[in-house]
Amino acid sequence: MALKLEGLLIPKERNFFKMLNDQAKKAEEGAEMFEKFLESNSTEDFKKVIKAEDEGDELRRNTMINLAATFVTPVDRDDISAISKQLDDILDELQTATERMNVYKIKGDGHCKRMANLVRKATQSISKAIVHFKENKETALRDVLEAKTYNKEMKEEYSKALENLYGGQLTMEVMKMREIYRHIRDCGKATAETANCIMETIVKTT
């Protein structure tokens, strides 16, 4: 009886930093697959982006299930939930951009590729921030600021893309490409929001 009672009183340890890191790595993987899709425009790479998003959804679900079952968390549960959601949003936006390109039969141009490269770099910085969060918050803060810098560069590239796009007639193809640019920009916005959530959590726990 004592052993059974002890088992009930000792809560199961859940590693939320690992869960968030798993989500961050999946977002990084999705960004890498998206870059490859822009280069190849292949069905195989298209499927890899979609698969990464599906797996990201499962990781997000796992994080939330564990969060709901835990009384004490290493940081505020709302912060864990917010970071988890934003990481999932990165993959959602990558999936949307990929699907639109597939439907419209549009190949990514130089602007798409440069923006996608900056999104990938931002996801790498976010992954580093989550790894460093527990042991070295100062380094983690530098990581998220780096991610935000990449997003700023991406917004500048987005503006250049639109400027070039509107140099001629507003055709259907131009409108389609504008939508693709917007979805890739939204991927960047999702990385910036993730970085903001992590930064706010760092400040609250320092």
mmCIF file of C-alpha atoms in Angstrom:
data_model
loop_
_atom_site.group_PDB
_atom_site.id
_atom_site.type_symbol
_atom_site.label_atom_id
_atom_site.label_comp_id
_atom_site.label_asym_id
_atom_site.label_seq_id
_atom_site.Cartn_x
_atom_site.Cartn_y
_atom_site.Cartn_z
ATOM 1 C CA MET A 1 0.000 0.000 0.000
ATOM 2 C CA ALA A 2 2.836 2.367 0.910
ATOM 3 C CA LEU A 3 4.489 1.782 -2.438
ATOM 4 C CA LYS A 4 1.246 2.403 -4.287
ATOM 5 C CA LEU A 5 0.637 5.608 -2.324
ATOM 6 C CA GLU A 6 4.187 6.786 -2.964
ATOM 7 C CA GLY A 7 3.663 6.263 -6.672
ATOM 8 C CA LEU A 8 0.550 8.382 -6.551
ATOM 9 C CA LEU A 9 2.226 11.212 -4.643
ATOM 10 C CA ILE A 10 5.359 11.497 -6.771
ATOM 11 C CA PRO A 11 4.441 13.201 -10.046
ATOM 12 C CA LYS A 12 5.776 11.905 -13.325
ATOM 13 C CA GLU A 13 8.679 14.025 -14.533
ATOM 14 C CA ARG A 14 8.064 15.596 -17.939
ATOM 15 C CA ASN A 15 10.851 17.292 -19.845
ATOM 16 C CA PHE A 16 9.170 20.280 -21.461
ATOM 17 C CA PHE A 17 12.459 21.716 -22.682
ATOM 18 C CA LYS A 18 12.997 18.535 -24.690
ATOM 19 C CA MET A 19 9.443 18.692 -26.044
ATOM 20 C CA LEU A 20 9.929 22.281 -27.199
ATOM 21 C CA ASN A 21 13.328 21.399 -28.609
ATOM 22 C CA ASP A 22 11.767 18.526 -30.559
ATOM 23 C CA GLN A 23 9.230 20.967 -32.008
ATOM 24 C CA ALA A 24 11.953 23.482 -32.845
ATOM 25 C CA LYS A 25 14.034 20.831 -34.602
ATOM 26 C CA LYS A 26 10.989 19.785 -36.595
ATOM 27 C CA ALA A 27 10.385 23.408 -37.649
ATOM 28 C CA GLU A 28 14.043 23.604 -38.673
ATOM 29 C CA GLU A 29 13.646 20.384 -40.652
ATOM 30 C CA GLY A 30 10.521 21.732 -42.348
ATOM 31 C CA ALA A 31 12.357 24.919 -43.345
ATOM 32 C CA GLU A 32 15.205 22.854 -44.812
ATOM 33 C CA MET A 33 12.753 20.716 -46.770
ATOM 34 C CA PHE A 34 11.017 23.850 -48.060
ATOM 35 C CA GLU A 35 14.334 25.200 -49.323
ATOM 36 C CA LYS A 36 14.949 21.928 -51.138
ATOM 37 C CA PHE A 37 11.445 22.030 -52.616
ATOM 38 C CA LEU A 38 12.121 25.512 -54.001
ATOM 39 C CA GLU A 39 15.207 24.156 -55.756
ATOM 40 C CA SER A 40 13.766 20.885 -57.057
ATOM 41 C CA ASN A 41 10.029 21.582 -57.339
ATOM 42 C CA SER A 42 9.721 17.798 -56.989
ATOM 43 C CA THR A 43 6.797 15.777 -55.664
ATOM 44 C CA GLU A 44 9.167 14.006 -53.286
ATOM 45 C CA ASP A 45 10.313 17.226 -51.612
ATOM 46 C CA PHE A 46 6.730 18.527 -51.584
ATOM 47 C CA LYS A 47 5.698 15.455 -49.596
ATOM 48 C CA LYS A 48 8.598 15.928 -47.174
ATOM 49 C CA VAL A 49 7.395 19.420 -46.253
ATOM 50 C CA ILE A 50 3.856 18.122 -45.684
ATOM 51 C CA LYS A 51 5.197 15.217 -43.622
ATOM 52 C CA ALA A 52 7.231 17.583 -41.439
ATOM 53 C CA GLU A 53 4.088 19.625 -40.752
ATOM 54 C CA ASP A 54 2.095 16.497 -39.853
ATOM 55 C CA GLU A 55 4.836 15.346 -37.488
ATOM 56 C CA GLY A 56 4.991 18.835 -36.020
ATOM 57 C CA ASP A 57 1.269 18.672 -35.256
ATOM 58 C CA GLU A 58 1.842 15.427 -33.366
ATOM 59 C CA LEU A 59 4.686 16.950 -31.352
ATOM 60 C CA ARG A 60 2.498 19.960 -30.529
ATOM 61 C CA ARG A 61 -0.296 17.623 -29.429
ATOM 62 C CA ASN A 62 2.110 15.692 -27.208
ATOM 63 C CA THR A 63 3.336 18.897 -25.567
ATOM 64 C CA MET A 64 -0.196 20.043 -24.787
ATOM 65 C CA ILE A 65 -1.285 16.639 -23.438
ATOM 66 C CA ASN A 66 1.685 16.585 -21.072
ATOM 67 C CA LEU A 67 1.109 20.202 -20.094
ATOM 68 C CA ALA A 68 -2.494 19.460 -19.168
ATOM 69 C CA ALA A 69 -1.376 16.525 -17.009
ATOM 70 C CA THR A 70 1.297 18.444 -15.081
ATOM 71 C CA PHE A 71 0.786 20.520 -11.936
ATOM 72 C CA VAL A 72 4.271 22.042 -11.734
ATOM 73 C CA THR A 73 6.160 23.221 -14.825
ATOM 74 C CA PRO A 74 9.746 24.575 -15.158
ATOM 75 C CA VAL A 75 8.399 27.897 -16.474
ATOM 76 C CA ASP A 76 4.886 29.327 -16.670
ATOM 77 C CA ARG A 77 2.600 26.869 -18.463
ATOM 78 C CA ASP A 78 1.147 29.688 -20.574
ATOM 79 C CA ASP A 79 4.647 30.462 -21.850
ATOM 80 C CA ILE A 80 5.259 26.820 -22.753
ATOM 81 C CA SER A 81 1.920 26.733 -24.561
ATOM 82 C CA ALA A 82 2.652 29.981 -26.423
ATOM 83 C CA ILE A 83 6.115 28.872 -27.583
ATOM 84 C CA SER A 84 4.704 25.505 -28.646
ATOM 85 C CA LYS A 85 1.939 27.185 -30.649
ATOM 86 C CA GLN A 86 4.303 29.559 -32.428
ATOM 87 C CA LEU A 87 6.650 26.714 -33.359
ATOM 88 C CA ASP A 88 3.679 24.891 -34.830
ATOM 89 C CA ASP A 89 2.671 28.035 -36.737
ATOM 90 C CA ILE A 90 6.047 28.061 -38.519
ATOM 91 C CA LEU A 91 5.324 24.624 -39.959
ATOM 92 C CA ASP A 92 1.731 25.570 -40.769
ATOM 93 C CA GLU A 93 2.908 28.548 -42.827
ATOM 94 C CA LEU A 94 5.567 26.464 -44.580
ATOM 95 C CA GLN A 95 2.913 23.922 -45.508
ATOM 96 C CA THR A 96 0.587 26.621 -46.841
ATOM 97 C CA ALA A 97 3.325 28.164 -49.001
ATOM 98 C CA THR A 98 4.279 24.738 -50.350
ATOM 99 C CA GLU A 99 0.696 23.768 -51.150
ATOM 100 C CA ARG A 100 -0.015 27.058 -52.932
ATOM 101 C CA MET A 101 3.081 26.666 -55.088
ATOM 102 C CA ASN A 102 2.033 23.133 -55.941
ATOM 103 C CA VAL A 103 -1.524 24.176 -56.839
ATOM 104 C CA TYR A 104 -0.417 27.183 -58.899
ATOM 105 C CA LYS A 105 2.429 25.237 -60.551
ATOM 106 C CA ILE A 106 4.803 28.072 -59.695
ATOM 107 C CA LYS A 107 8.542 27.658 -59.263
ATOM 108 C CA GLY A 108 10.291 29.693 -56.617
ATOM 109 C CA ASP A 109 12.332 32.625 -57.921
ATOM 110 C CA GLY A 110 15.400 34.228 -56.373
ATOM 111 C CA HIS A 111 13.315 36.251 -53.904
ATOM 112 C CA CYS A 112 11.516 33.117 -52.692
ATOM 113 C CA LYS A 113 14.805 31.304 -52.232
ATOM 114 C CA ARG A 114 16.455 34.155 -50.348
ATOM 115 C CA MET A 115 13.457 34.546 -48.037
ATOM 116 C CA ALA A 116 13.302 30.794 -47.441
ATOM 117 C CA ASN A 117 16.999 30.751 -46.598
ATOM 118 C CA LEU A 118 16.446 33.440 -43.968
ATOM 119 C CA VAL A 119 13.496 31.514 -42.531
ATOM 120 C CA ARG A 120 15.706 28.430 -42.207
ATOM 121 C CA LYS A 121 18.440 30.438 -40.471
ATOM 122 C CA ALA A 122 15.857 31.868 -38.070
ATOM 123 C CA THR A 123 14.615 28.371 -37.166
ATOM 124 C CA GLN A 124 18.206 27.325 -36.468
ATOM 125 C CA SER A 125 18.632 30.281 -34.098
ATOM 126 C CA ILE A 126 15.376 29.394 -32.359
ATOM 127 C CA SER A 127 16.513 25.789 -31.897
ATOM 128 C CA LYS A 128 19.743 27.038 -30.318
ATOM 129 C CA ALA A 129 17.812 29.386 -28.030
ATOM 130 C CA ILE A 130 15.699 26.560 -26.627
ATOM 131 C CA VAL A 131 18.793 24.405 -26.055
ATOM 132 C CA HIS A 132 20.542 27.281 -24.248
ATOM 133 C CA PHE A 133 17.468 28.461 -22.320
ATOM 134 C CA LYS A 134 17.881 26.146 -19.332
ATOM 135 C CA GLU A 135 21.619 26.589 -18.761
ATOM 136 C CA ASN A 136 22.561 29.942 -20.270
ATOM 137 C CA LYS A 137 19.800 32.506 -20.670
ATOM 138 C CA GLU A 138 22.213 35.194 -21.869
ATOM 139 C CA THR A 139 23.239 33.028 -24.814
ATOM 140 C CA ALA A 140 19.605 32.103 -25.443
ATOM 141 C CA LEU A 141 18.735 35.795 -25.597
ATOM 142 C CA ARG A 142 21.429 36.366 -28.221
ATOM 143 C CA ASP A 143 19.994 33.455 -30.197
ATOM 144 C CA VAL A 144 16.475 34.908 -30.303
ATOM 145 C CA LEU A 145 17.776 38.356 -31.208
ATOM 146 C CA GLU A 146 19.644 36.696 -34.068
ATOM 147 C CA ALA A 147 16.389 35.071 -35.208
ATOM 148 C CA LYS A 148 14.667 38.454 -35.162
ATOM 149 C CA THR A 149 17.497 39.933 -37.246
ATOM 150 C CA TYR A 150 16.954 37.266 -39.893
ATOM 151 C CA ASN A 151 13.261 38.137 -39.966
ATOM 152 C CA LYS A 152 14.091 41.816 -40.435
ATOM 153 C CA GLU A 153 16.289 40.898 -43.414
ATOM 154 C CA MET A 154 13.501 38.739 -44.773
ATOM 155 C CA LYS A 155 11.013 41.625 -44.612
ATOM 156 C CA GLU A 156 13.452 43.745 -46.601
ATOM 157 C CA GLU A 157 13.703 40.995 -49.216
ATOM 158 C CA TYR A 158 9.903 40.766 -49.292
ATOM 159 C CA SER A 159 9.668 44.491 -50.032
ATOM 160 C CA LYS A 160 12.183 44.123 -52.870
ATOM 161 C CA ALA A 161 10.207 41.192 -54.252
ATOM 162 C CA LEU A 162 6.989 43.213 -54.344
ATOM 163 C CA GLU A 163 8.751 46.197 -55.893
ATOM 164 C CA ASN A 164 10.051 44.030 -58.724
ATOM 165 C CA LEU A 165 6.734 42.244 -59.090
ATOM 166 C CA TYR A 166 4.714 45.421 -59.585
ATOM 167 C CA GLY A 167 7.048 46.739 -62.278
ATOM 168 C CA GLY A 168 4.750 45.477 -65.040
ATOM 169 C CA GLN A 169 1.100 44.581 -65.581
ATOM 170 C CA LEU A 170 -0.976 43.057 -62.796
ATOM 171 C CA THR A 171 -1.557 39.676 -64.442
ATOM 172 C CA MET A 172 -2.906 36.504 -62.881
ATOM 173 C CA GLU A 173 0.640 35.117 -62.671
ATOM 174 C CA VAL A 174 1.755 38.232 -60.813
ATOM 175 C CA MET A 175 -1.107 37.842 -58.336
ATOM 176 C CA LYS A 176 -0.193 34.194 -57.759
ATOM 177 C CA MET A 177 3.447 35.043 -57.125
ATOM 178 C CA ARG A 178 2.412 37.848 -54.776
ATOM 179 C CA GLU A 179 0.488 35.302 -52.717
ATOM 180 C CA ILE A 180 3.507 32.985 -52.574
ATOM 181 C CA TYR A 181 5.694 35.860 -51.383
ATOM 182 C CA ARG A 182 3.137 36.672 -48.710
ATOM 183 C CA HIS A 183 3.015 33.114 -47.392
ATOM 184 C CA ILE A 184 6.809 32.914 -47.157
ATOM 185 C CA ARG A 185 6.786 36.276 -45.392
ATOM 186 C CA ASP A 186 4.258 34.811 -42.944
ATOM 187 C CA CYS A 187 6.719 31.980 -42.244
ATOM 188 C CA GLY A 188 9.196 34.658 -41.238
ATOM 189 C CA LYS A 189 6.620 36.410 -39.071
ATOM 190 C CA ALA A 190 5.989 33.116 -37.276
ATOM 191 C CA THR A 191 9.705 32.780 -36.488
ATOM 192 C CA ALA A 192 9.724 36.341 -35.128
ATOM 193 C CA GLU A 193 6.690 35.628 -32.929
ATOM 194 C CA THR A 194 8.372 32.470 -31.643
ATOM 195 C CA ALA A 195 11.501 34.466 -30.835
ATOM 196 C CA ASN A 196 9.381 37.069 -29.021
ATOM 197 C CA CYS A 197 7.696 34.381 -26.896
ATOM 198 C CA ILE A 198 11.048 32.880 -25.923
ATOM 199 C CA MET A 199 12.515 36.314 -25.183
ATOM 200 C CA GLU A 200 9.586 37.239 -22.930
ATOM 201 C CA THR A 201 9.950 33.945 -21.067
ATOM 202 C CA ILE A 202 13.676 34.562 -20.591
ATOM 203 C CA VAL A 203 12.992 38.014 -19.141
ATOM 204 C CA LYS A 204 10.306 36.653 -16.799
ATOM 205 C CA THR A 205 12.575 33.899 -15.452
ATOM 206 C CA THR A 206 15.790 35.896 -15.077
#
